[in-house]
Short mmCIF file of C-alpha atoms and ligand atoms in Angstrom, two decimals:
data_model
loop_
_atom_site.label_atom_id
_atom_site.label_comp_id
_atom_site.label_asym_id
_atom_site.label_seq_id
_atom_site.Cartn_x
_atom_site.Cartn_y
_atom_site.Cartn_z
CA MET O 289 108.61 136.95 85.70
CA LEU O 290 112.07 136.77 86.95
CA THR O 291 113.04 133.92 88.99
CA GLY O 292 115.54 131.80 90.71
CA ALA O 293 114.44 129.77 93.61
CA SER O 294 113.15 132.91 95.29
CA GLU O 295 109.46 133.64 95.70
CA THR O 296 109.51 135.80 92.58
CA GLY O 297 108.41 133.78 89.62
CA ARG O 298 106.56 131.10 91.52
CA ARG O 299 103.20 130.34 90.03
CA GLY O 300 101.17 127.75 91.80
CA GLY O 301 104.39 126.62 93.48
CA VAL O 302 106.26 126.09 90.20
CA ARG O 303 109.80 127.50 90.19
CA HIS O 304 111.38 128.47 86.89
CA LEU O 305 114.87 129.57 85.96
CA VAL O 306 114.24 131.84 82.99
CA THR O 307 116.32 134.83 84.03
CA THR O 308 118.91 135.63 86.67
CA ASP O 309 116.88 138.63 87.87
CA GLY O 310 115.12 137.06 90.82
CA LEU O 311 118.09 135.07 92.09
CA THR O 312 119.65 135.57 95.50
CA ARG O 313 123.16 134.81 96.73
CA GLU O 314 121.58 132.02 98.82
CA ASP O 315 120.25 130.40 95.63
CA VAL O 316 123.72 130.51 94.10
CA PHE O 317 125.36 128.95 97.16
CA ARG O 318 122.65 126.32 97.51
CA TRP O 319 123.20 125.20 93.90
CA MET O 320 126.99 125.30 94.21
CA ARG O 321 126.92 123.18 97.36
CA LEU O 322 124.44 120.78 95.78
CA ALA O 323 126.64 120.47 92.67
CA GLN O 324 129.57 119.62 94.94
CA THR O 325 127.51 116.94 96.69
CA LEU O 326 126.10 115.44 93.52
CA ARG O 327 129.52 115.04 91.95
CA THR O 328 130.56 112.77 94.82
CA LEU O 329 127.46 110.53 94.99
CA PRO O 330 127.73 106.92 93.77
CA ARG O 331 126.09 106.30 90.42
CA GLY O 332 123.29 104.15 91.83
CA VAL O 333 122.35 106.70 94.49
CA LEU O 334 122.38 109.54 91.95
CA ALA O 335 120.08 107.61 89.62
CA GLN O 336 117.38 107.50 92.29
CA ARG O 337 117.03 111.26 92.65
CA LEU O 338 114.80 111.94 89.66
CA ALA O 339 113.84 108.36 88.84
CA GLY O 340 110.70 108.18 86.73
CA ARG O 341 110.69 111.88 85.88
CA VAL O 342 110.64 113.17 82.30
CA ILE O 343 112.67 116.17 81.17
CA ALA O 344 111.83 117.75 77.80
CA THR O 345 114.51 119.63 75.88
CA LEU O 346 113.39 122.06 73.18
CA PHE O 347 116.19 123.70 71.20
CA TYR O 348 115.16 126.36 68.68
CA GLU O 349 118.83 127.42 68.25
CA PRO O 350 121.95 125.26 67.85
CA SER O 351 123.71 123.89 70.92
CA THR O 352 126.26 121.23 71.77
CA ARG O 353 127.43 121.61 75.37
CA THR O 354 124.24 122.98 76.87
CA ARG O 355 121.91 120.38 75.38
CA LEU O 356 124.18 117.40 75.92
CA SER O 357 125.11 118.44 79.45
CA PHE O 358 121.44 118.94 80.38
CA GLU O 359 120.48 115.60 78.85
CA SER O 360 123.38 113.82 80.54
CA ALA O 361 122.55 115.52 83.84
CA ALA O 362 118.93 114.37 83.61
CA LEU O 363 119.90 110.81 82.65
CA LYS O 364 122.47 110.54 85.45
CA LEU O 365 119.79 111.63 87.92
CA GLY O 366 117.60 108.79 86.67
CA ALA O 367 115.17 110.91 84.62
CA HIS O 368 114.09 110.18 81.06
CA VAL O 369 114.68 112.75 78.33
CA VAL O 370 112.41 113.60 75.41
CA GLY O 371 113.27 116.37 73.03
CA ALA O 372 113.20 118.34 69.86
CA GLU O 373 116.54 119.40 68.49
CA ASN O 374 116.35 122.01 65.72
CA ALA O 375 112.85 122.75 67.01
CA VAL O 376 112.36 125.61 64.54
CA GLU O 377 112.19 123.04 61.74
CA ASN O 378 111.14 119.91 63.59
CA SER O 379 108.41 121.13 65.91
CA SER O 380 105.04 122.78 65.51
CA ALA O 381 106.78 126.18 65.72
CA LYS O 382 106.90 125.65 61.95
CA LYS O 383 103.08 125.78 61.99
CA GLY O 384 103.09 129.02 63.96
CA GLU O 385 102.47 127.65 67.43
CA THR O 386 103.39 130.07 70.25
CA LEU O 387 105.90 129.18 72.94
CA ALA O 388 103.21 129.69 75.59
CA ASP O 389 101.08 126.96 73.97
CA VAL O 390 104.12 124.70 73.63
CA PHE O 391 104.84 125.11 77.36
CA ARG O 392 101.23 124.32 78.30
CA ILE O 393 101.20 121.18 76.17
CA VAL O 394 104.70 119.84 76.78
CA GLY O 395 104.14 120.66 80.45
CA ALA O 396 101.42 118.01 80.43
CA TYR O 397 103.91 115.38 79.22
CA ALA O 398 107.11 116.32 81.04
CA ASP O 399 108.11 117.35 84.58
CA ALA O 400 110.40 120.18 83.40
CA ILE O 401 111.22 121.87 80.11
CA VAL O 402 114.71 123.00 79.13
CA VAL O 403 114.43 125.49 76.29
CA ARG O 404 116.78 127.44 74.04
CA HIS O 405 115.12 130.12 71.94
CA HIS O 406 116.15 132.78 69.45
CA GLU O 407 114.19 135.60 71.07
CA PRO O 408 115.46 137.25 74.24
CA TYR O 409 112.17 137.73 76.10
CA THR O 410 109.53 135.38 74.70
CA MET O 411 110.35 132.52 77.03
CA VAL O 412 110.33 134.76 80.08
CA GLU O 413 106.76 135.79 79.29
CA ALA O 414 105.61 132.33 78.19
CA ALA O 415 106.93 130.68 81.37
CA SER O 416 104.13 132.36 83.34
CA VAL O 417 101.61 129.86 81.90
CA ALA O 418 103.81 126.79 82.24
CA PRO O 419 102.62 124.12 84.68
CA VAL O 420 106.17 122.77 85.18
CA PRO O 421 109.60 124.41 85.67
CA ILE O 422 110.98 126.16 82.59
CA ILE O 423 114.76 126.35 82.42
CA ASN O 424 116.29 128.89 80.06
CA ALA O 425 119.14 127.26 78.14
CA GLY O 426 119.94 130.46 76.22
CA ALA O 427 117.57 133.13 74.89
CA GLY O 428 118.75 135.09 71.83
CA TRP O 429 121.14 137.90 72.78
CA GLY O 430 119.43 138.14 76.17
CA GLU O 431 120.34 135.69 78.94
CA HIS O 432 121.83 132.28 79.65
CA PRO O 433 121.24 131.76 83.38
CA THR O 434 122.53 128.20 83.79
CA GLN O 435 125.79 129.18 82.06
CA ALA O 436 126.18 132.01 84.58
CA MET O 437 125.64 129.54 87.40
CA LEU O 438 128.32 127.19 86.12
CA ASP O 439 130.64 130.16 85.51
CA VAL O 440 130.30 131.33 89.11
CA TYR O 441 130.64 127.74 90.31
CA THR O 442 133.89 127.47 88.35
CA ILE O 443 135.23 130.73 89.82
CA TRP O 444 134.38 129.46 93.31
CA ARG O 445 136.03 126.08 92.75
CA GLU O 446 139.12 127.54 91.11
CA LEU O 447 139.74 130.52 93.39
CA GLY O 448 137.96 129.49 96.59
CA ARG O 449 135.71 132.55 96.70
CA VAL O 450 133.67 134.87 94.52
CA GLU O 451 133.42 138.04 96.60
CA GLY O 452 136.06 140.73 96.24
CA LEU O 453 137.41 139.51 92.90
CA HIS O 454 138.41 141.60 89.90
CA VAL O 455 136.77 140.09 86.82
CA ALA O 456 137.52 141.28 83.28
CA VAL O 457 134.94 140.32 80.64
CA MET O 458 136.28 140.46 77.12
CA GLY O 459 134.94 140.15 73.57
CA ASP O 460 131.35 140.55 72.44
CA LEU O 461 129.59 142.08 75.43
CA LYS O 462 126.71 143.34 73.30
CA TYR O 463 125.26 140.09 71.99
CA GLY O 464 127.00 137.70 74.40
CA ARG O 465 124.14 136.47 76.57
CA THR O 466 126.46 134.59 78.92
CA VAL O 467 128.10 137.87 79.94
CA HIS O 468 124.70 139.47 80.60
CA SER O 469 123.68 136.70 82.97
CA LEU O 470 127.12 136.43 84.58
CA LEU O 471 127.29 140.13 85.48
CA ASN O 472 123.77 139.99 86.86
CA VAL O 473 124.82 137.15 89.16
CA LEU O 474 128.16 138.72 90.12
CA ARG O 475 126.31 141.82 91.33
CA LEU O 476 125.01 139.65 94.21
CA PHE O 477 128.53 139.28 95.65
CA PRO O 478 130.18 142.07 97.66
CA GLY O 479 133.33 143.78 96.48
CA ILE O 480 133.31 142.49 92.89
CA ARG O 481 134.97 144.78 90.35
CA VAL O 482 134.29 144.27 86.66
CA THR O 483 136.35 145.67 83.78
CA LEU O 484 134.84 145.67 80.30
CA LEU O 485 137.17 144.91 77.36
CA HIS O 486 135.50 144.99 73.95
CA PRO O 487 135.63 146.29 70.38
CA PRO O 488 134.06 149.79 70.16
CA SER O 489 130.72 148.58 68.73
CA LEU O 490 130.31 145.53 70.97
CA GLY O 491 130.05 147.01 74.45
CA LEU O 492 127.50 146.07 77.08
CA PRO O 493 124.01 147.42 76.20
CA GLU O 494 123.77 150.81 77.88
CA THR O 495 120.55 150.13 79.80
CA MET O 496 122.07 146.94 81.18
CA ALA O 497 125.25 148.74 82.26
CA GLN O 498 123.24 151.51 83.95
CA ARG O 499 121.07 149.02 85.76
CA LEU O 500 123.99 146.94 87.01
CA LYS O 501 125.73 150.07 88.28
CA ALA O 502 122.54 151.30 89.96
CA GLU O 503 122.33 147.94 91.72
CA GLY O 504 125.83 148.36 93.10
CA LEU O 505 128.13 146.52 90.69
CA GLN O 506 131.48 148.31 90.21
CA LEU O 507 131.71 148.41 86.43
CA GLN O 508 134.42 150.20 84.51
CA GLU O 509 135.57 150.43 80.91
CA GLY O 510 139.02 148.93 80.43
CA GLY O 511 142.09 150.44 78.78
CA PRO O 512 144.98 148.63 77.05
CA LEU O 513 145.25 144.92 77.87
CA ALA O 514 148.81 145.49 79.12
CA ASP O 515 147.36 147.69 81.90
CA VAL O 516 144.31 145.61 82.79
CA LEU O 517 145.43 141.97 82.59
CA PRO O 518 148.12 142.11 85.32
CA ARG O 519 145.41 143.18 87.79
CA VAL O 520 142.65 140.61 87.16
CA ASP O 521 141.68 137.49 89.06
CA VAL O 522 139.39 136.20 86.32
CA LEU O 523 139.53 136.86 82.59
CA TYR O 524 136.19 135.84 81.06
CA GLN O 525 136.74 135.61 77.31
CA THR O 526 133.88 135.32 74.80
CA ARG O 527 133.56 134.80 71.07
CA ILE O 528 132.11 137.38 68.69
CA GLN O 529 128.49 136.36 68.12
CA ARG O 530 128.80 136.66 64.33
CA GLU O 531 125.36 135.23 63.76
CA ARG O 532 123.81 138.22 65.59
CA LEU O 533 125.82 141.10 64.09
CA THR O 534 123.75 143.66 62.23
CA SER O 535 126.73 145.01 60.25
CA GLN O 536 130.27 143.85 59.55
CA ASP O 537 131.43 147.25 60.92
CA GLU O 538 130.65 145.92 64.39
CA LEU O 539 133.74 143.72 64.00
CA ASP O 540 136.13 146.68 63.86
CA GLY O 541 138.88 146.31 66.43
CA ALA O 542 137.88 142.75 67.40
CA SER O 543 141.30 141.27 66.67
CA GLN O 544 142.80 143.18 69.62
CA TYR O 545 140.75 141.16 72.07
CA ARG O 546 142.37 137.77 71.64
CA ILE O 547 144.35 135.73 74.14
CA GLY O 548 147.65 134.21 73.07
CA PRO O 549 150.98 133.59 74.81
CA VAL O 550 151.67 137.37 75.05
CA GLU O 551 148.39 138.11 76.89
CA LEU O 552 148.79 134.98 79.02
CA ALA O 553 152.17 136.23 80.21
CA LEU O 554 150.48 139.41 81.50
CA LEU O 555 148.12 137.54 83.84
CA PRO O 556 148.96 136.96 87.51
CA ALA O 557 149.93 133.39 88.43
CA HIS O 558 146.71 132.82 90.38
CA ALA O 559 144.35 134.20 87.68
CA ARG O 560 141.96 132.02 85.69
CA ILE O 561 140.77 132.24 82.09
CA LEU O 562 137.15 131.23 81.54
CA HIS O 563 135.22 130.97 78.27
CA PRO O 564 131.65 129.69 77.80
CA LEU O 565 132.76 127.94 74.56
CA PRO O 566 132.62 127.33 71.67
CA ARG O 567 135.94 129.03 70.97
CA VAL O 568 136.67 130.32 67.50
CA ASP O 569 139.96 132.25 67.27
CA GLU O 570 139.82 134.37 70.43
CA ILE O 571 141.95 131.99 72.50
CA ASP O 572 145.07 130.52 70.92
CA PRO O 573 145.18 126.74 71.57
CA ALA O 574 148.76 127.31 72.77
CA VAL O 575 147.16 128.66 75.97
CA ASP O 576 145.21 125.45 76.70
CA ASP O 577 147.89 123.63 78.68
CA ASP O 578 148.51 126.49 81.08
CA PRO O 579 146.99 125.76 84.51
CA ARG O 580 145.26 129.15 84.36
CA ALA O 581 143.17 128.00 81.37
CA ALA O 582 140.05 126.81 83.18
CA TYR O 583 137.59 126.61 80.28
CA PHE O 584 137.56 122.85 79.83
CA ARG O 585 137.12 122.32 83.57
CA GLN O 586 134.37 124.95 83.38
CA ALA O 587 132.52 122.95 80.69
CA GLU O 588 132.72 119.85 82.89
CA ASN O 589 131.38 121.80 85.87
CA GLY O 590 128.33 122.52 83.70
CA LEU O 591 127.22 118.92 84.03
CA TYR O 592 127.19 119.08 87.83
CA MET O 593 125.63 122.52 88.01
CA ARG O 594 122.86 121.47 85.62
CA MET O 595 122.30 118.37 87.74
CA ALA O 596 121.98 120.61 90.79
CA ILE O 597 119.49 122.93 89.10
CA LEU O 598 117.31 120.07 87.83
CA ASP O 599 117.51 118.31 91.18
CA ASP O 600 116.57 121.43 93.11
CA LEU O 601 113.72 122.60 90.86
CA LEU O 602 112.27 119.09 90.71
CA GLY O 603 112.78 118.22 94.36
CA GLY O 604 115.28 115.37 93.85
CA ASP O 605 115.91 115.27 97.58
CA GLY O 606 112.43 113.83 98.09
CA ARG O 607 110.57 117.11 98.66
N1 LIG S 975 127.54 128.60 74.24
C1 LIG S 975 127.30 129.96 74.69
C2 LIG S 975 125.89 130.40 74.35
O1 LIG S 975 125.09 129.59 73.98
C3 LIG S 975 128.34 130.90 74.22
C4 LIG S 975 128.42 131.14 72.74
O2 LIG S 975 127.67 130.56 71.95
O3 LIG S 975 129.28 131.94 72.37
O4 LIG S 975 125.60 131.56 74.50
#
């Protein structure tokens, strides 16, 4: 059940955003334009859009930006927020309740459910029984669709277009769910070239790479940074997902994929560095003040993109 705002994934008229699979380029542009509009609306007007609605946030894995930006987005749109942080410990998951049952029940209390879960597919399956929109706020090593939407929104705002760009994704491409969703969204845009830069054991899962290529994305393995970086428009850096590694050997070679002043100097003047954050040691703070470092602007864009997604799925324009 793979859905954006397309017909796929509708059940009784309910639209979910649990994976990027069913999305279209039109969905992406609609949300980007809506995010642009929402960021200009006066506070009082904004607060009418979802007035009286209730958004539930269920986080079974840790989060700072995603949870707070979703909750702020909902509050700014006039909705109320109820939630369970650390839901593994503080919800009936502890008693063995399935996510499908949680969705049925919380769906009777709230108008949408934002959920982060440790398993990559469970929420995709469970969403099929949910009576209200389910929004994936990160699912294990699998996907993170709303992050991909704010990433693409940031590229569009920073560079004025998405099509035809050369994007290098660097770091942990194996367990990094934001990369999985981002590449699946980039494949919707013509002329995108993607270069993969990663430690030997942390490449993109093979089935994912094959599928993206079969669907037309130009995907290539990168060589030395000195050859690749001067040719990119976007450098999408990620952290090593240490909490998901199955062996410390997977870390071999990771230290080569860091960005400091030397790597920064290789990038074209118009290029942008993105990172879903949190950063650990893969971007030197000395890079932060360079205008090409777009990651803090990217995090701010998340608020407006999450507003747009909530507004659209819940019909904030009065639908
Ligand atoms: N915050 C992002 C995520 O939840 C990236 C990360 O944790 O590295 O996937």
